[in-house]
PDB file of C-alpha atoms in Angstrom:
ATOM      1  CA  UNK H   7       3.610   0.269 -31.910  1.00  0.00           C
ATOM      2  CA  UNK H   8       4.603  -2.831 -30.044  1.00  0.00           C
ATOM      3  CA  UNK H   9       7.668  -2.275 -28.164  1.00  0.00           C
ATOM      4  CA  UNK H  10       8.076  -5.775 -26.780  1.00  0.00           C
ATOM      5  CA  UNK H  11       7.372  -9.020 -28.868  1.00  0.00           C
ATOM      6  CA  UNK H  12       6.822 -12.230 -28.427  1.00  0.00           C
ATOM      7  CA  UNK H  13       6.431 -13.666 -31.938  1.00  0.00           C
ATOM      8  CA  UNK H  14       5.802 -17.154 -30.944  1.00  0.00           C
ATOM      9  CA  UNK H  15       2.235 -17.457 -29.639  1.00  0.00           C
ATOM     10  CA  UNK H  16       2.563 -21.017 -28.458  1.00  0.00           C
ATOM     11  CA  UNK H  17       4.996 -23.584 -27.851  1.00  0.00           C
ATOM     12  CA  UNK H  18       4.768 -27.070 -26.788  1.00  0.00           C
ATOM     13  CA  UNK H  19       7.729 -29.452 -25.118  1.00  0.00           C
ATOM     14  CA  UNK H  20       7.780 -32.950 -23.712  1.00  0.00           C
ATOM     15  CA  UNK H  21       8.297 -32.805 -19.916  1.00  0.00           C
ATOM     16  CA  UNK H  22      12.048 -33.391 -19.137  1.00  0.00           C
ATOM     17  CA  UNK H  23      13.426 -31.326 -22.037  1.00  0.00           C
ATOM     18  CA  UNK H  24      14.355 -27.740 -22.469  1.00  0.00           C
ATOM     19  CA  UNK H  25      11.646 -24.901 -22.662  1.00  0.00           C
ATOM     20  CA  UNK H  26      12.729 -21.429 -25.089  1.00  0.00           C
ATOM     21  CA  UNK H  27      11.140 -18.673 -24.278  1.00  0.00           C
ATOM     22  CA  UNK H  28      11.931 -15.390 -26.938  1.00  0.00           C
ATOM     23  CA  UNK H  29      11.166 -11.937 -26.764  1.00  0.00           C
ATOM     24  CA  UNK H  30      12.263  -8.989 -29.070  1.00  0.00           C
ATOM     25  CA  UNK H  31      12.129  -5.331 -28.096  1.00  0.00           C
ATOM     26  CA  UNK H  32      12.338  -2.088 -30.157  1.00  0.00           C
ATOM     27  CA  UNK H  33      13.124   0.408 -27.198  1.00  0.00           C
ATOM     28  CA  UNK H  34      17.061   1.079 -26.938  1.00  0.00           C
ATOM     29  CA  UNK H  35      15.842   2.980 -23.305  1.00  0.00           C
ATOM     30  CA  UNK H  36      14.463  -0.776 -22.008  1.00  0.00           C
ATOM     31  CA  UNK H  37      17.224  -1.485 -19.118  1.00  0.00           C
ATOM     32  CA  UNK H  38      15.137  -3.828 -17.015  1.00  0.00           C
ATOM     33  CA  UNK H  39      13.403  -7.084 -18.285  1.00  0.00           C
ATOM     34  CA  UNK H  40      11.385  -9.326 -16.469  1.00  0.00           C
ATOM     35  CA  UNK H  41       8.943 -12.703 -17.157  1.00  0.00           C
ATOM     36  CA  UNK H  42       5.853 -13.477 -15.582  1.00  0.00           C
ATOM     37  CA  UNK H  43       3.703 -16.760 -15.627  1.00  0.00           C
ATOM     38  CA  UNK H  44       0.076 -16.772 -15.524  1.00  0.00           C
ATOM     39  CA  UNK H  45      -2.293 -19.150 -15.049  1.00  0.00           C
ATOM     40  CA  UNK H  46      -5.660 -19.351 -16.171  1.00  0.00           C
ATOM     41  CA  UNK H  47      -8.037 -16.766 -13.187  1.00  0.00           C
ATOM     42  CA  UNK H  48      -4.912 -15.737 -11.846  1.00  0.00           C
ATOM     43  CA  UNK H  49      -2.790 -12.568 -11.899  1.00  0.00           C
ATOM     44  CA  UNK H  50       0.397 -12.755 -13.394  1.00  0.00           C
ATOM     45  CA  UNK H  51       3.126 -13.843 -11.462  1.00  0.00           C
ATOM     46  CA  UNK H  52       7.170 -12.815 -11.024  1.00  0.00           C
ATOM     47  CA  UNK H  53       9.678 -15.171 -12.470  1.00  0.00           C
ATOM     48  CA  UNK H  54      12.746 -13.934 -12.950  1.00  0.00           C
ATOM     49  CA  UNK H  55      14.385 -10.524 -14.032  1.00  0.00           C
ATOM     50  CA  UNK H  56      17.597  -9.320 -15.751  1.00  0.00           C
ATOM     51  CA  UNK H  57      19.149  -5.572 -15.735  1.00  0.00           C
ATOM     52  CA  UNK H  58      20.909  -4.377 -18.705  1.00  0.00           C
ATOM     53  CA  UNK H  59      24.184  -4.565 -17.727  1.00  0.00           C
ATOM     54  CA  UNK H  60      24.075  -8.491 -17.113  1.00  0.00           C
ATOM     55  CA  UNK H  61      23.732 -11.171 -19.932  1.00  0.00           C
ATOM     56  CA  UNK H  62      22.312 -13.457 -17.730  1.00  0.00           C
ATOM     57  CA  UNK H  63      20.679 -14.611 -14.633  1.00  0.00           C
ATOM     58  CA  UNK H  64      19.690 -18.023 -13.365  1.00  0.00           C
ATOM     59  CA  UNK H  65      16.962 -18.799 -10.744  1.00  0.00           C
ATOM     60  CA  UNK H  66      16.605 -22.984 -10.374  1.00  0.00           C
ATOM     61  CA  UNK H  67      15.290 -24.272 -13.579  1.00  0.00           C
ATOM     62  CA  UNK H  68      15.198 -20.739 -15.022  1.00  0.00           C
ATOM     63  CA  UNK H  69      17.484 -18.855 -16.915  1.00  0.00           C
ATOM     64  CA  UNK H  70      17.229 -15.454 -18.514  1.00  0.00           C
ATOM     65  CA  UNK H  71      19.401 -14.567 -21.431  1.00  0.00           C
ATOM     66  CA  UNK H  72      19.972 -10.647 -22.438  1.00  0.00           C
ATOM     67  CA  UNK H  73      21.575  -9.643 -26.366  1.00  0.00           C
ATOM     68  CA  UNK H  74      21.902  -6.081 -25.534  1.00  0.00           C
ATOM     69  CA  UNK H  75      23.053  -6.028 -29.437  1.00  0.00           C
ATOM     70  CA  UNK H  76      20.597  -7.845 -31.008  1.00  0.00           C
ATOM     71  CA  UNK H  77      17.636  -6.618 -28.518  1.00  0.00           C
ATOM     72  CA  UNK H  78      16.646  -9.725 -27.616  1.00  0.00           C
ATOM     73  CA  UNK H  79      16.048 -12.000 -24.689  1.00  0.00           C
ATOM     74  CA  UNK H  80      15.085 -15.569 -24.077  1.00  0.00           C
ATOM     75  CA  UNK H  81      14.104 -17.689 -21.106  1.00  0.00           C
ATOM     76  CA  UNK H  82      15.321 -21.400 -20.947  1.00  0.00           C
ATOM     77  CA  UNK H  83      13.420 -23.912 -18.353  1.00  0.00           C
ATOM     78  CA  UNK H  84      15.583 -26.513 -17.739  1.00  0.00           C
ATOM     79  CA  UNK H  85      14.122 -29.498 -17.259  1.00  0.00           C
ATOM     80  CA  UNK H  86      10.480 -28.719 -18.195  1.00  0.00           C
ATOM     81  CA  UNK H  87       7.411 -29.905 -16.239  1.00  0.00           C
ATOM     82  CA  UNK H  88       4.063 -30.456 -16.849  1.00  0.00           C
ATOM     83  CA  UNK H  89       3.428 -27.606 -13.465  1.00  0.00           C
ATOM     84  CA  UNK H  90       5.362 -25.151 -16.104  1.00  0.00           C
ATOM     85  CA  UNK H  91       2.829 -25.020 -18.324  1.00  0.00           C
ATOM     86  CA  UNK H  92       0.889 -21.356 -18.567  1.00  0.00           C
ATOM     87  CA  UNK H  93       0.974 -17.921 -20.849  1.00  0.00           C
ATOM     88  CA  UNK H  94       4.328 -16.573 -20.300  1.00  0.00           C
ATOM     89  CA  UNK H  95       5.156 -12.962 -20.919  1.00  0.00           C
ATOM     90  CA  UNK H  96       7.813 -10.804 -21.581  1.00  0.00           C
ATOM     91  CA  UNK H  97       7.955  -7.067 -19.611  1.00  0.00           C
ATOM     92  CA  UNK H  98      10.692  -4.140 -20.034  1.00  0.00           C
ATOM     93  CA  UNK H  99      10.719  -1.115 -18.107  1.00  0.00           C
ATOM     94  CA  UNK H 100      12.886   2.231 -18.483  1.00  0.00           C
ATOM     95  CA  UNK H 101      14.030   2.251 -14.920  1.00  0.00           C
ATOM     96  CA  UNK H 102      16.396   5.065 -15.101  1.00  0.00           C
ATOM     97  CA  UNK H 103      13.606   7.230 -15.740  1.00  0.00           C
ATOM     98  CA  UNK H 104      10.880   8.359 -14.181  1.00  0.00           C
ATOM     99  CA  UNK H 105       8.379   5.081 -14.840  1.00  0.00           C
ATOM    100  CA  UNK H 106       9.311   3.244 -11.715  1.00  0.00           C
ATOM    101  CA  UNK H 107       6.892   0.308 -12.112  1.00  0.00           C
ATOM    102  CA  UNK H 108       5.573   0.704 -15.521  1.00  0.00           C
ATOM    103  CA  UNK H 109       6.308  -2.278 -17.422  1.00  0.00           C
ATOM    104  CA  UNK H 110       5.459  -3.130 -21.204  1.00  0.00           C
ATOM    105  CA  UNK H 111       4.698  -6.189 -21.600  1.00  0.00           C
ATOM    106  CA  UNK H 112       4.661  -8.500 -24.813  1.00  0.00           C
ATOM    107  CA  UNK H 113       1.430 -10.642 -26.314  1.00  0.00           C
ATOM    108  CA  UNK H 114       2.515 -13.903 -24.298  1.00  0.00           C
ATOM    109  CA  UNK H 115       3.552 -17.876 -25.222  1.00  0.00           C
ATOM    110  CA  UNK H 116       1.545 -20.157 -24.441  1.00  0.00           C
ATOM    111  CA  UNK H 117       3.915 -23.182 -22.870  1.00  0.00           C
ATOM    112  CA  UNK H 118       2.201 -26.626 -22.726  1.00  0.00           C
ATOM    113  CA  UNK H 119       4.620 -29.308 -21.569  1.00  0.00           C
ATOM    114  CA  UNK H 120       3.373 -32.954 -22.308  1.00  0.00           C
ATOM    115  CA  UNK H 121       3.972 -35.905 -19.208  1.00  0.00           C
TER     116      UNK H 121
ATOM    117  CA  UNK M  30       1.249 -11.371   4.597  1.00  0.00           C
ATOM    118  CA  UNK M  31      -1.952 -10.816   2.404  1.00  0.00           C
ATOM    119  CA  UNK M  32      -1.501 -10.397  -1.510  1.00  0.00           C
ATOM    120  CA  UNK M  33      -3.159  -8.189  -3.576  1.00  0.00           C
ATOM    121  CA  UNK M  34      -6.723  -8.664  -3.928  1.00  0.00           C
ATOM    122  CA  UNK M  35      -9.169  -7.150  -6.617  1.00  0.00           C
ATOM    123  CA  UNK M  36     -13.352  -6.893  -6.451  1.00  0.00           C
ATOM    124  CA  UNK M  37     -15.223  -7.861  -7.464  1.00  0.00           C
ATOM    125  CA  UNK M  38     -13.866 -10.531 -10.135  1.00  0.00           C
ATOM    126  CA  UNK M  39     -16.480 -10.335 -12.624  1.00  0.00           C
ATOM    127  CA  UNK M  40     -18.558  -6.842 -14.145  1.00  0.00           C
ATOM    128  CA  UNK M  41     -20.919  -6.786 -16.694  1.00  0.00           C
ATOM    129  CA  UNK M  42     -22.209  -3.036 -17.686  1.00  0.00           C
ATOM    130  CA  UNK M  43     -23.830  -1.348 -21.050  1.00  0.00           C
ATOM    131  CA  UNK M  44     -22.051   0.525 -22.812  1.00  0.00           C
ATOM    132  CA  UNK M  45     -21.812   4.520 -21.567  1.00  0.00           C
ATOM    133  CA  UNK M  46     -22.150   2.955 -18.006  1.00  0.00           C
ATOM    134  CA  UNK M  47     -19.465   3.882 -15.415  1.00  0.00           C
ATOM    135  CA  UNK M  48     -17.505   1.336 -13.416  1.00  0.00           C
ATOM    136  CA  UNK M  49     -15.389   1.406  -9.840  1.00  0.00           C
ATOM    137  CA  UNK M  50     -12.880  -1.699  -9.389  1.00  0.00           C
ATOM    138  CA  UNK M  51     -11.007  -2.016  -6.475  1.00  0.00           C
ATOM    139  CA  UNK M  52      -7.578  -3.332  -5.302  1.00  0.00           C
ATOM    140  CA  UNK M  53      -6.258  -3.696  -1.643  1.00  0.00           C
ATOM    141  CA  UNK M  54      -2.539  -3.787  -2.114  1.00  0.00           C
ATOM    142  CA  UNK M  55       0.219  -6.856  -1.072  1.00  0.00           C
ATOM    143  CA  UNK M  56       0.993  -5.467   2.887  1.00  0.00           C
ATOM    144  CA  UNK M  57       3.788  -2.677   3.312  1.00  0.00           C
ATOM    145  CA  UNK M  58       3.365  -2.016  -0.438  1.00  0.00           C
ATOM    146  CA  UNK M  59       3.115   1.529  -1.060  1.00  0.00           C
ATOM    147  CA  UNK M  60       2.848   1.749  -4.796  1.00  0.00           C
ATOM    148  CA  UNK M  61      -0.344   0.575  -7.099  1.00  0.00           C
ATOM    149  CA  UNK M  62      -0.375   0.112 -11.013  1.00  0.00           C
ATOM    150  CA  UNK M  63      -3.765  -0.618 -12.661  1.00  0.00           C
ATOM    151  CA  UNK M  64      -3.040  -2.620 -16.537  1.00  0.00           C
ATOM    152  CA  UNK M  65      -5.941  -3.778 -18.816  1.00  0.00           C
ATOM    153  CA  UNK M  66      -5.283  -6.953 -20.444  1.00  0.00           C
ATOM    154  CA  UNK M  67      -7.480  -7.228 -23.715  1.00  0.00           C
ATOM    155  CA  UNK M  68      -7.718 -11.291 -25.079  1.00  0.00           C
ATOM    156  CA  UNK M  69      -4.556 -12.214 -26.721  1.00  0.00           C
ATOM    157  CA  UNK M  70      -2.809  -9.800 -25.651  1.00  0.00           C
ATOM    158  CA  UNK M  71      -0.380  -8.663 -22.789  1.00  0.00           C
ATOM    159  CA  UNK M  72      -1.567  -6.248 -20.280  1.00  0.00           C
ATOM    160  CA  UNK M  73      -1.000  -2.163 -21.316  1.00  0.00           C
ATOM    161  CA  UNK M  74      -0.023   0.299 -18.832  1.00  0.00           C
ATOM    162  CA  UNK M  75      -2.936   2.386 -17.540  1.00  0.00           C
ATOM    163  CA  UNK M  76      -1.628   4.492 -14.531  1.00  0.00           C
ATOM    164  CA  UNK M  77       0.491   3.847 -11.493  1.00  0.00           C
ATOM    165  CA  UNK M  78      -0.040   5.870  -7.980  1.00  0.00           C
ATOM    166  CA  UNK M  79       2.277   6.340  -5.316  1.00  0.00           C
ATOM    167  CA  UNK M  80       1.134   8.444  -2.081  1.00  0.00           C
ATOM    168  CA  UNK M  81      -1.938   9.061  -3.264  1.00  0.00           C
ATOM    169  CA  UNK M  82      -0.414  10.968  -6.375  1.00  0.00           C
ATOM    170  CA  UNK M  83      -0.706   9.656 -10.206  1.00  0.00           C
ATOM    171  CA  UNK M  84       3.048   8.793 -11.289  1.00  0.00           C
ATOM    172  CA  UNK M  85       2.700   8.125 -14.648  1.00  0.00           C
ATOM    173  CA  UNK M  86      -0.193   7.430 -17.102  1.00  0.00           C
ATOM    174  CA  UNK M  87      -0.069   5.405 -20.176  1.00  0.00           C
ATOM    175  CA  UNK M  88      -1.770   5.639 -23.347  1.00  0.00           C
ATOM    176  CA  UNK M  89      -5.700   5.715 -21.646  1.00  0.00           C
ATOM    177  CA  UNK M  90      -7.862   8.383 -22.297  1.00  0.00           C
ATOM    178  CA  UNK M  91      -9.089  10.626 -19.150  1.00  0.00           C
ATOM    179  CA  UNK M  92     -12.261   8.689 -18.723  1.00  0.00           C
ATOM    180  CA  UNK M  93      -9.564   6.177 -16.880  1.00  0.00           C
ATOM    181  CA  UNK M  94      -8.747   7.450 -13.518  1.00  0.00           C
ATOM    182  CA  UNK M  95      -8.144   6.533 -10.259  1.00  0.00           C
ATOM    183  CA  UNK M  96      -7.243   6.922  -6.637  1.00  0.00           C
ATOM    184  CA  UNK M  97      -5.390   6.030  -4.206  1.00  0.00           C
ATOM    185  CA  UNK M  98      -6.096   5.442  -0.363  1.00  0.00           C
ATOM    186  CA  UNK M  99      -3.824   6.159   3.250  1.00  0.00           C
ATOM    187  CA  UNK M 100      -3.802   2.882   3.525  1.00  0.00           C
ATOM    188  CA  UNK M 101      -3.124   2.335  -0.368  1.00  0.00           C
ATOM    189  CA  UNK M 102      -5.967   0.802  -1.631  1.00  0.00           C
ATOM    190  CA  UNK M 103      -7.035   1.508  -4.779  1.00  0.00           C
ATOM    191  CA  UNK M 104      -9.681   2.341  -7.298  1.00  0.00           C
ATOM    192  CA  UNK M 105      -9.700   2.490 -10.844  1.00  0.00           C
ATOM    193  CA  UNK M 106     -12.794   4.105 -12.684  1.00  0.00           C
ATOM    194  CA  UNK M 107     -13.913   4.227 -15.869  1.00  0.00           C
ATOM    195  CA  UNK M 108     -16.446   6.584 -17.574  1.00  0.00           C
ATOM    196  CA  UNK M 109     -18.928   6.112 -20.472  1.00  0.00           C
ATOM    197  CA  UNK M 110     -17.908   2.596 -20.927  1.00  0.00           C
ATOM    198  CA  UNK M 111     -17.381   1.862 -24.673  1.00  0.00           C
ATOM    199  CA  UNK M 112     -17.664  -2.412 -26.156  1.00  0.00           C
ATOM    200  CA  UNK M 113     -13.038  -1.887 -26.299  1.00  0.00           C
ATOM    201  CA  UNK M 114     -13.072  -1.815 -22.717  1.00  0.00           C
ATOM    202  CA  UNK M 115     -13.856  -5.267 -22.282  1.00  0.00           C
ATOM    203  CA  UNK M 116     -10.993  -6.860 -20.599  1.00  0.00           C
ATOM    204  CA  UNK M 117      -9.317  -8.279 -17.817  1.00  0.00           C
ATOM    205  CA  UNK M 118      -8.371  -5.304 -15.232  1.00  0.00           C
ATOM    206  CA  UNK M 119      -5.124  -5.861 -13.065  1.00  0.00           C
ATOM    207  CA  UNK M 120      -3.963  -4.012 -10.000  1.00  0.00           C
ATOM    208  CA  UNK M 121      -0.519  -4.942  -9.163  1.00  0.00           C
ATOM    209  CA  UNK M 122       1.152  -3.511  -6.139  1.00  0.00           C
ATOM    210  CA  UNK M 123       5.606  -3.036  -5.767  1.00  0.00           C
ATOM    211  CA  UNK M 124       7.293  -2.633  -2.329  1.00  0.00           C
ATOM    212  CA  UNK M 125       9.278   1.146  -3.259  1.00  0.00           C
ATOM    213  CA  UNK M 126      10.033   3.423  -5.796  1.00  0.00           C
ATOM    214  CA  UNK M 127      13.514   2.780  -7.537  1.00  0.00           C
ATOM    215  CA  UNK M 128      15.606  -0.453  -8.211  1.00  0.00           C
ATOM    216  CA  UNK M 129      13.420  -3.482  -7.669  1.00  0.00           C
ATOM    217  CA  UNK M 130      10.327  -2.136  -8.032  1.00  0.00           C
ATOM    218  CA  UNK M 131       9.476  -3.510 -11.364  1.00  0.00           C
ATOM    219  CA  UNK M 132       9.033  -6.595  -9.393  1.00  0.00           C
ATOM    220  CA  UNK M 133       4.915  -5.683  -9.175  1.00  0.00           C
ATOM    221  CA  UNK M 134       2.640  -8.439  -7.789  1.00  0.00           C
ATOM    222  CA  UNK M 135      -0.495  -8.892  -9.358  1.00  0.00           C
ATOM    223  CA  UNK M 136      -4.080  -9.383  -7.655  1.00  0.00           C
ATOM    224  CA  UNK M 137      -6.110 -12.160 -10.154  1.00  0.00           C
ATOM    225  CA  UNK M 138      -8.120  -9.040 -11.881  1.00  0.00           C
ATOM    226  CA  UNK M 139     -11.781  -7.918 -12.356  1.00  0.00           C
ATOM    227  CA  UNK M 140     -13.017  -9.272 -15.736  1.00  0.00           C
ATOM    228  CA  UNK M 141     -15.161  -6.577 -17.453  1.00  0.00           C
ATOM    229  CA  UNK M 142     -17.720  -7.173 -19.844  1.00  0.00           C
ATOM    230  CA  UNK M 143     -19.250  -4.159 -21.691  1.00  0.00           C
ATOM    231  CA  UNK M 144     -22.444  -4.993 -23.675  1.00  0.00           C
TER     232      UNK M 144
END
């Protein structure tokens, strides 16, 4: 039962243009959602996050977008660079309950952006 | 400040073995979550401890457990090691319980081979 998808397993973008990110989630209790970048012998690391009752949040280059309705989120990178390119996943968590810290996490994108 | 560090990075064991890993958590983190990342996919939920005490267990079997340190390290062990637990092991430590701590940082993980 995967909770959290990420149906694209890799995309690839020319440096300078715009990066889309999706991820799809089946849990109506999901209130939190974050992305995290990893890099090949390296631990996953914290991009950017979004609470339920926002539809979006920008950080720099990054922007989350939340469709409460539709269950759905996507992260733009705006413009790309080649330094961008890793395994990005998708997390949720249930915060308002009692999993503080437990995330489920999607299968992960592959981003390669081309100089 | 030191991040979260994992050893040792690499394990090979037979199956039916049993295996320690270790984590030292990010400084004036008090919270540890252990995830095992299979290949291709995301990393799953395995446990999370806070004060010494498990708070919350995902979908592992009791031959995963762990413990937690005073000074909140961490250990995650497995018994009677079967060939599905090869996979990348990651500790990831979060500042509090409640609001924000989603936000988990990740050590780079023990890789575990089971032959």
């Amino acid at each position: 039962d995967q909770q959290v998808k990420q149906n694209s397993p890799s995309l690839s973008v020319q440096e300078g243009r715009i990066s889309i990110l999706n991820c799809d989630y089946t849990n109506s209790m999901f209130d939190y959602f974050l992305w995290y970048k990893k890099y090949p012998a390296e631990g996953p690391t914290f991009l950017i996050s979004i609470s339920s009752i926002k539809d979006k949040n920008e950080d720099g280059r990054f922007t989350v977008f939340l469709n409460k309705s539709a269950k759905h989120l996507s992260l733009h990178i705006v413009p790309s660079q080649p330094g961008d390119s890793a395994v990005y996943f998708c997390a949720a968590s249930d915060a308002g309950g009692t999993s503080y810290g437990k995330l489920t996490f999607g299968q992960g994108t592959i981003l390669t952006v081309h100089p | 400040e030191t991040g979260v560090t994992q050893s040792p990075t690499h394990l090979i064991k037979t199956r039916g073995q049993q295996v320690t890993l270790r984590c030292s958590s990010q400084s004036g983190h008090n919270t540890v979550s252990w995830y095992q990342q299979a290949l291709g996919q995301g990393p799953q939920f395995i446990f999370q401890y806070y004060r010494e005490e498990e708070n919350g267990r995902g979908n592992f079997p009791p031959r995963f457990s762990g413990l937690q340190f005073p000074n909140y390290s961490s250990e995650l062990n497995v018994n009677a090691l079967e060939l599905d637990d090869s996979a990348l092991y990651l500790c990831a430590s979060s500042a509090t319980q409640g609001a924000g701590s989603e936000k988990l940082f990740f050590g780079s993980g023990t890789q575990l081979s089971v032959l």
